Amino acid sequence: MLEDHWGAPTEKQEAEDGSFQAIFRAGEDCTATFNVDAAGIITSHEFVGQSCRFDAYNRLKNVEH
């Protein structure tokens, strides 16, 4: 469902146990990382960057200051 809503991640780091990190970038100063377990459940997330914002559809976007 994450990829259905946000689109394909900029980067996907997969682990041997079937879990993965889906990393989305917007510009150079905005990164959202979702940790997803082998069952496809988001277990945690992190947003980094002062220019990170969300659009009306709750998707990541970059706002330059």
C-alpha atoms as one frame of an Amber mdcrd trajectory, in Angstrom:
protein
   0.000   0.000   0.000   2.930   2.349   0.667   4.114   2.159  -2.939   0.534
   2.464  -4.210   0.239   5.771  -2.355   3.771   7.235  -2.589   5.003   5.550
  -5.773   8.202   3.579  -6.156  10.849   4.400  -3.554  14.006   6.206  -4.597
  15.949   3.367  -3.006  15.005   0.009  -1.487  17.380  -1.850   0.851  16.328
  -5.447   1.358  17.433  -7.740   4.195  17.822 -11.519   4.097  14.804 -12.005
   6.390  12.443 -10.383   3.851  12.235  -7.025   5.606  13.309  -3.864   3.821
  13.776  -0.123   4.040  11.876   1.979   1.510  13.665   5.308   1.091  11.992
   8.278  -0.596  13.872  11.465  -1.427  12.485  14.865  -2.372  15.255  17.229
  -3.373  18.607  17.098  -1.624  17.394  17.912   1.885  14.396  15.662   2.461
  14.377  11.909   3.074  11.639   9.619   4.355  12.603   6.095   5.397  10.055
   3.385   6.151  11.114   0.118   7.815   8.865  -2.706   6.604   8.843  -6.227
   8.039   8.658  -9.456   6.035   4.843  -9.430   6.283   4.710  -5.997   4.631
   3.845  -4.077   7.816   5.483  -0.673   8.369   7.208  -1.007  11.744   8.772
   2.458  11.949   9.524   5.531   9.909  11.804   8.557   9.935  11.673  11.912
   8.169  14.907  13.884   7.868  15.405  17.361   6.466  14.251  20.863   7.200
  12.574  21.210   3.805  10.357  18.116   4.160   6.668  18.848   3.707   3.628
  16.909   2.543   1.189  17.712  -0.229  -2.607  17.511  -0.025  -2.406  13.742
  -0.644   0.030  13.236   2.268   2.941  12.541  -0.072   6.448  13.839   0.497
   7.527  17.005  -1.256  10.432  19.402  -0.945   9.888  23.036  -0.054  12.858
  25.299  -0.624  13.387  27.982   2.016
